[in-house]
mmCIF file of C-alpha atoms in Angstrom:
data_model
loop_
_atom_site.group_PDB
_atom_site.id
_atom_site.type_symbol
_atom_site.label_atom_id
_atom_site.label_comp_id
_atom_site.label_asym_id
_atom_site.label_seq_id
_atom_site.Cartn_x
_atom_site.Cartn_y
_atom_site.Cartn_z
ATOM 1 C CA UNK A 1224 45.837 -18.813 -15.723
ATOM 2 C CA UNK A 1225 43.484 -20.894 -13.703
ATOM 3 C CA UNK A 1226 44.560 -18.572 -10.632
ATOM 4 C CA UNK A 1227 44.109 -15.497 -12.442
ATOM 5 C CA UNK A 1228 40.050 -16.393 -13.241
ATOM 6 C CA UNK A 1229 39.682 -17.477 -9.744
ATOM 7 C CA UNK A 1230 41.002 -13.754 -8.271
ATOM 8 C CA UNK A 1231 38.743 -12.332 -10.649
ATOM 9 C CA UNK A 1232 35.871 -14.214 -9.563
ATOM 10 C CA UNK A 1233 36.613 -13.731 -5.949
ATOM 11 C CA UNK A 1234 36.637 -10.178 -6.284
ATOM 12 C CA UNK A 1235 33.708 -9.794 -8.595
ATOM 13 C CA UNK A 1236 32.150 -11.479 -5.433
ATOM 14 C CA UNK A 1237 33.746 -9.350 -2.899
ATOM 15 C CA UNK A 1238 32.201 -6.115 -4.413
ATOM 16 C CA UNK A 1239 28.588 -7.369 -5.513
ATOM 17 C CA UNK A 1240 28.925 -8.676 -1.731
ATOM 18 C CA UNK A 1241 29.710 -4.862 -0.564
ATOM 19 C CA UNK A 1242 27.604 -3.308 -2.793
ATOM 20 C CA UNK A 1243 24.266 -5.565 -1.926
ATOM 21 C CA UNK A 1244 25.026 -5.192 1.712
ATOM 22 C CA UNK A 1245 25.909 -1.040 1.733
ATOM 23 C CA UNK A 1246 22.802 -0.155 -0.840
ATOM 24 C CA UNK A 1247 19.692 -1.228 1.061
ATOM 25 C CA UNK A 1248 18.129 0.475 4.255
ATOM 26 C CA UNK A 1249 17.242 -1.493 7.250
ATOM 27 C CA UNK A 1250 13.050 -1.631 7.541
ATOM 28 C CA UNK A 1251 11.711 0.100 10.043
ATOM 29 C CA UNK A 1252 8.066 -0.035 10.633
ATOM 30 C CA UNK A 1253 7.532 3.254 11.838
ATOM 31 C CA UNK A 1254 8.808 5.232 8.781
ATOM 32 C CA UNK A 1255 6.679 2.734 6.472
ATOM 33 C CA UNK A 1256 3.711 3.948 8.489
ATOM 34 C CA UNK A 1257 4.584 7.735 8.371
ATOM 35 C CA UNK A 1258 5.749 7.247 4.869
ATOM 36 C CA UNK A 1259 2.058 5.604 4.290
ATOM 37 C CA UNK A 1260 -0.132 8.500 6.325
ATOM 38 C CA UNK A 1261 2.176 11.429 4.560
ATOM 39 C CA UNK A 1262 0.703 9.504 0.782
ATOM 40 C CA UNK A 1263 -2.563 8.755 1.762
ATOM 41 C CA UNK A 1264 -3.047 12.277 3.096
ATOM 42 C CA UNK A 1265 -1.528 13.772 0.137
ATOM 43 C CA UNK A 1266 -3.644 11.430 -2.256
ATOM 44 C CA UNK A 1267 -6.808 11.707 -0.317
ATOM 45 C CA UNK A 1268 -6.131 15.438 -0.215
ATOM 46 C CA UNK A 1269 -7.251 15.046 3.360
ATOM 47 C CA UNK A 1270 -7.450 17.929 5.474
ATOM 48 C CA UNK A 1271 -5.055 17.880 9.230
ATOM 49 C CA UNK A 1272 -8.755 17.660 11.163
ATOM 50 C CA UNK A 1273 -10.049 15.032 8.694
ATOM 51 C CA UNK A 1274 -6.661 12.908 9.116
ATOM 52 C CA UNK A 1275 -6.387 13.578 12.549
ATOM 53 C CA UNK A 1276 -10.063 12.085 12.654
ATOM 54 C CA UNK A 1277 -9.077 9.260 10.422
ATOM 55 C CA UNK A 1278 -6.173 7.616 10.693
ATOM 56 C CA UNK A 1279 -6.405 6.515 14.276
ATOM 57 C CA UNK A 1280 -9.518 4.526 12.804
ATOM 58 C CA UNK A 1281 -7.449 3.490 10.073
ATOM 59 C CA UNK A 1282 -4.257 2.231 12.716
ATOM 60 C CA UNK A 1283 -6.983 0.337 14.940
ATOM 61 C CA UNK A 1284 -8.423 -1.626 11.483
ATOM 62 C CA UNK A 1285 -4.930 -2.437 11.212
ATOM 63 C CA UNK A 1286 -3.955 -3.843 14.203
ATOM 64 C CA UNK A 1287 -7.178 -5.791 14.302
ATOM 65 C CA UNK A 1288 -6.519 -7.054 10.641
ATOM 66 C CA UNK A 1289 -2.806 -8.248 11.326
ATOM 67 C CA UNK A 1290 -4.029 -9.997 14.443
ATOM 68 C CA UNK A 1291 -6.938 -11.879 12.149
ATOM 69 C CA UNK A 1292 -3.225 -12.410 9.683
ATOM 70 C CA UNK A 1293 -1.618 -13.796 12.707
ATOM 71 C CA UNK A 1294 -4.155 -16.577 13.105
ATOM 72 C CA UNK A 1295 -4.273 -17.617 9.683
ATOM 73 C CA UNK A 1296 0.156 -17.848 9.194
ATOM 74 C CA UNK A 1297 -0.680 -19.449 12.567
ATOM 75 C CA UNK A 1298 -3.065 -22.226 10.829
ATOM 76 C CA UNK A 1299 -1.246 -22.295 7.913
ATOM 77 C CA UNK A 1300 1.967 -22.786 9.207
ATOM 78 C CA UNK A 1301 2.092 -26.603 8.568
ATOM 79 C CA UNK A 1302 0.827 -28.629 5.801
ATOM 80 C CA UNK A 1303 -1.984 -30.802 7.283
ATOM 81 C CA UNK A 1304 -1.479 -34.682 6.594
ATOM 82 C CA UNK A 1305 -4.740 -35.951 5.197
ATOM 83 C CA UNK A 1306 -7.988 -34.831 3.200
ATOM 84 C CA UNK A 1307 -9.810 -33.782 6.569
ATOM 85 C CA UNK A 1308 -7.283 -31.697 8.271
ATOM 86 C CA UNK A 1309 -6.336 -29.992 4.980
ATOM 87 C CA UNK A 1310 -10.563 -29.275 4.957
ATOM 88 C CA UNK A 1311 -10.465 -28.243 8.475
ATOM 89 C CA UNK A 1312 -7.441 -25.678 7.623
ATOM 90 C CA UNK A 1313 -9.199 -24.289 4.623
ATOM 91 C CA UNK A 1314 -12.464 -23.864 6.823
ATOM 92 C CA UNK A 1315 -10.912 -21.910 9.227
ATOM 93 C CA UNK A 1316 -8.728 -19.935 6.738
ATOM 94 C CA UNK A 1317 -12.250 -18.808 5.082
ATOM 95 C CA UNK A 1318 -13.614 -18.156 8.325
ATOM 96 C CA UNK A 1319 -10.531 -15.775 9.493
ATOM 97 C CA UNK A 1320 -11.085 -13.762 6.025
ATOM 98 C CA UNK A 1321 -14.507 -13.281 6.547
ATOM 99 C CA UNK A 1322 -13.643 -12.342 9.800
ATOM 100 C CA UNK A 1323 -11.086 -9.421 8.060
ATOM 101 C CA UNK A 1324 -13.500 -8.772 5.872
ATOM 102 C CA UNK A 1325 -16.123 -7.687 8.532
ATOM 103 C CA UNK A 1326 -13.555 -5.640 10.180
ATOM 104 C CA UNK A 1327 -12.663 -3.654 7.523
ATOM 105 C CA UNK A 1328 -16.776 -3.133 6.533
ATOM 106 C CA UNK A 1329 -17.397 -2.260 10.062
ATOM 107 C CA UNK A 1330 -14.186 0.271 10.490
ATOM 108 C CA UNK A 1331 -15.023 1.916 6.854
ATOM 109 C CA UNK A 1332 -18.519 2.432 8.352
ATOM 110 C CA UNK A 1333 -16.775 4.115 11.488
ATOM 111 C CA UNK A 1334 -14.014 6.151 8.970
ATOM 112 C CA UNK A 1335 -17.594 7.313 6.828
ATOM 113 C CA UNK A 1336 -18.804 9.103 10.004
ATOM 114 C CA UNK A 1337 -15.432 10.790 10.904
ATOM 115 C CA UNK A 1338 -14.691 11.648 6.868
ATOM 116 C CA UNK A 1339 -16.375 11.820 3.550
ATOM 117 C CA UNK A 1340 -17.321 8.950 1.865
ATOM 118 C CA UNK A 1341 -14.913 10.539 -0.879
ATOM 119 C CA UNK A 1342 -12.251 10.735 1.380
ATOM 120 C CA UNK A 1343 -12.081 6.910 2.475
ATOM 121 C CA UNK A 1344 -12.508 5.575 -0.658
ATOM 122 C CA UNK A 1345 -9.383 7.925 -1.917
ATOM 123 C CA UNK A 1346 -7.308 7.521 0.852
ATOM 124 C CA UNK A 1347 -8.378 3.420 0.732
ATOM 125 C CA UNK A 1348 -7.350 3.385 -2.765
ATOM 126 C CA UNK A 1349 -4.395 5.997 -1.703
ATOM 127 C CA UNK A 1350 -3.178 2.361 0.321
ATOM 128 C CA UNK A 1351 -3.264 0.284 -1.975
ATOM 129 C CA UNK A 1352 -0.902 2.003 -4.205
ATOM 130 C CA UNK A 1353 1.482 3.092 -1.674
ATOM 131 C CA UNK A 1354 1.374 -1.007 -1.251
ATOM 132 C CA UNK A 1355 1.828 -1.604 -4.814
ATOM 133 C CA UNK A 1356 4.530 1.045 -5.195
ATOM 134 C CA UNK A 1357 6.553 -0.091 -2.501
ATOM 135 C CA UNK A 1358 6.905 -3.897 -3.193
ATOM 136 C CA UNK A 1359 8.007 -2.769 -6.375
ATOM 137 C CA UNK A 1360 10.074 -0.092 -5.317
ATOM 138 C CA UNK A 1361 8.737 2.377 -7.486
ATOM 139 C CA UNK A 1362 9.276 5.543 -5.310
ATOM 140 C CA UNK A 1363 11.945 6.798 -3.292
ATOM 141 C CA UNK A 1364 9.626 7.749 0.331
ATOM 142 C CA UNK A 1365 10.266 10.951 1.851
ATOM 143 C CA UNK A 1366 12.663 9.702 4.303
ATOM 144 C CA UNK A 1367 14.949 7.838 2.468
ATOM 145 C CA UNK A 1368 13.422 4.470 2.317
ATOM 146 C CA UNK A 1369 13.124 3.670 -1.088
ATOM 147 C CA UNK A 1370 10.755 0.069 -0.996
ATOM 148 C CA UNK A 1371 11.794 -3.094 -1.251
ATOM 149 C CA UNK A 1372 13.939 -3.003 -4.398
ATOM 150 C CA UNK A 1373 17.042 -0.929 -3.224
ATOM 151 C CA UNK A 1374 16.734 1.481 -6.019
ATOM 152 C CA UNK A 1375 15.808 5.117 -6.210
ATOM 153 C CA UNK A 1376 12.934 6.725 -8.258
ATOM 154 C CA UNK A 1377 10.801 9.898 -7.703
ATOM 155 C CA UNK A 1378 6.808 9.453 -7.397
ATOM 156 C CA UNK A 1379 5.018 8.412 -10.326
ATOM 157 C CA UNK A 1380 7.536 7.332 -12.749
ATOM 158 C CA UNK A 1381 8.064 3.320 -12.861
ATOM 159 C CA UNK A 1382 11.602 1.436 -14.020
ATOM 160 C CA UNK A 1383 10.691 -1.009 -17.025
ATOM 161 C CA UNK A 1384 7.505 -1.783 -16.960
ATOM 162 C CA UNK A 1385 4.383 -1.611 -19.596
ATOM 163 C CA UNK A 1386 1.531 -0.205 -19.562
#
């Protein structure tokens, strides 16, 4: 008997072992990026010369941001020991996110001039969804990738949760 519910237990963790390891899609930062520019310029209803004006603005604001990211995991990294390093680590984590902060003010400026105003707050707010949706794997992307969750659902609708 005992051998019997240890064969069954085995195997139950044989196949959720297969089955977690043959259901998810290996990340690749390039298609979350296309994936990304294909909803924003669908959101923003952005024209090809408006996106072709704005989304190298928008890729440059990035790369500067995850730089500014960078340095605070970097300061972050370790817990500091006493009162005054943990002060000096929360200084310089406030001064890094001001820092991000003036980035993105001084890229949306930049974006403004290329776009409409309309256009980069859409295609700003267009982000932050595609963001939202993906961590909770709300959509299945155009190419397959289907966020973070593993599981498969067209735009728009969302798997248990309340409004």
């Amino acid at each position: 008997m005992k051998q019997t519910v240890i064969i069954l237990i085995l195997q139950l963790f044989m196949v959720v072992s297969v089955s977690a390891q043959g259901g998810h899609q290996k990340f690749s930062p390039e298609k979350f990026d296309a994936d990304m520019e294909k909803f924003v310029t669908e959101q923003a209803k952005l024209t090809q010369q408006e996106a072709d004006k704005f989304f190298p603005l928008f890729r440059e604001m990035h790369k500067k941001q995850r730089a500014v990211y960078h340095k605070i995991r970097q300061a972050t990294r370790q817990q500091p020991a006493d009162d005054k390093a943990c002060e000096t680590t929360l200084k310089e984590c406030d001064k890094l996110n001001i820092e991000l902060r003036q980035i993105e003010q001084s890229y949306h400026q930049k974006m403004m001039k290329a776009v409409p105003a309309k256009k980069v707050y859409d295609a700003i707010m267009a982000e932050n969804n595609f963001h939202r949706r993906m961590m909770r794997g709300g959509f299945q992307a155009p190419n397959g990738f289907n966020g973070f969750q593993g599981w498969q659902n067209p735009f728009g609708q969302q798997r248990g949760r309340r409004r």
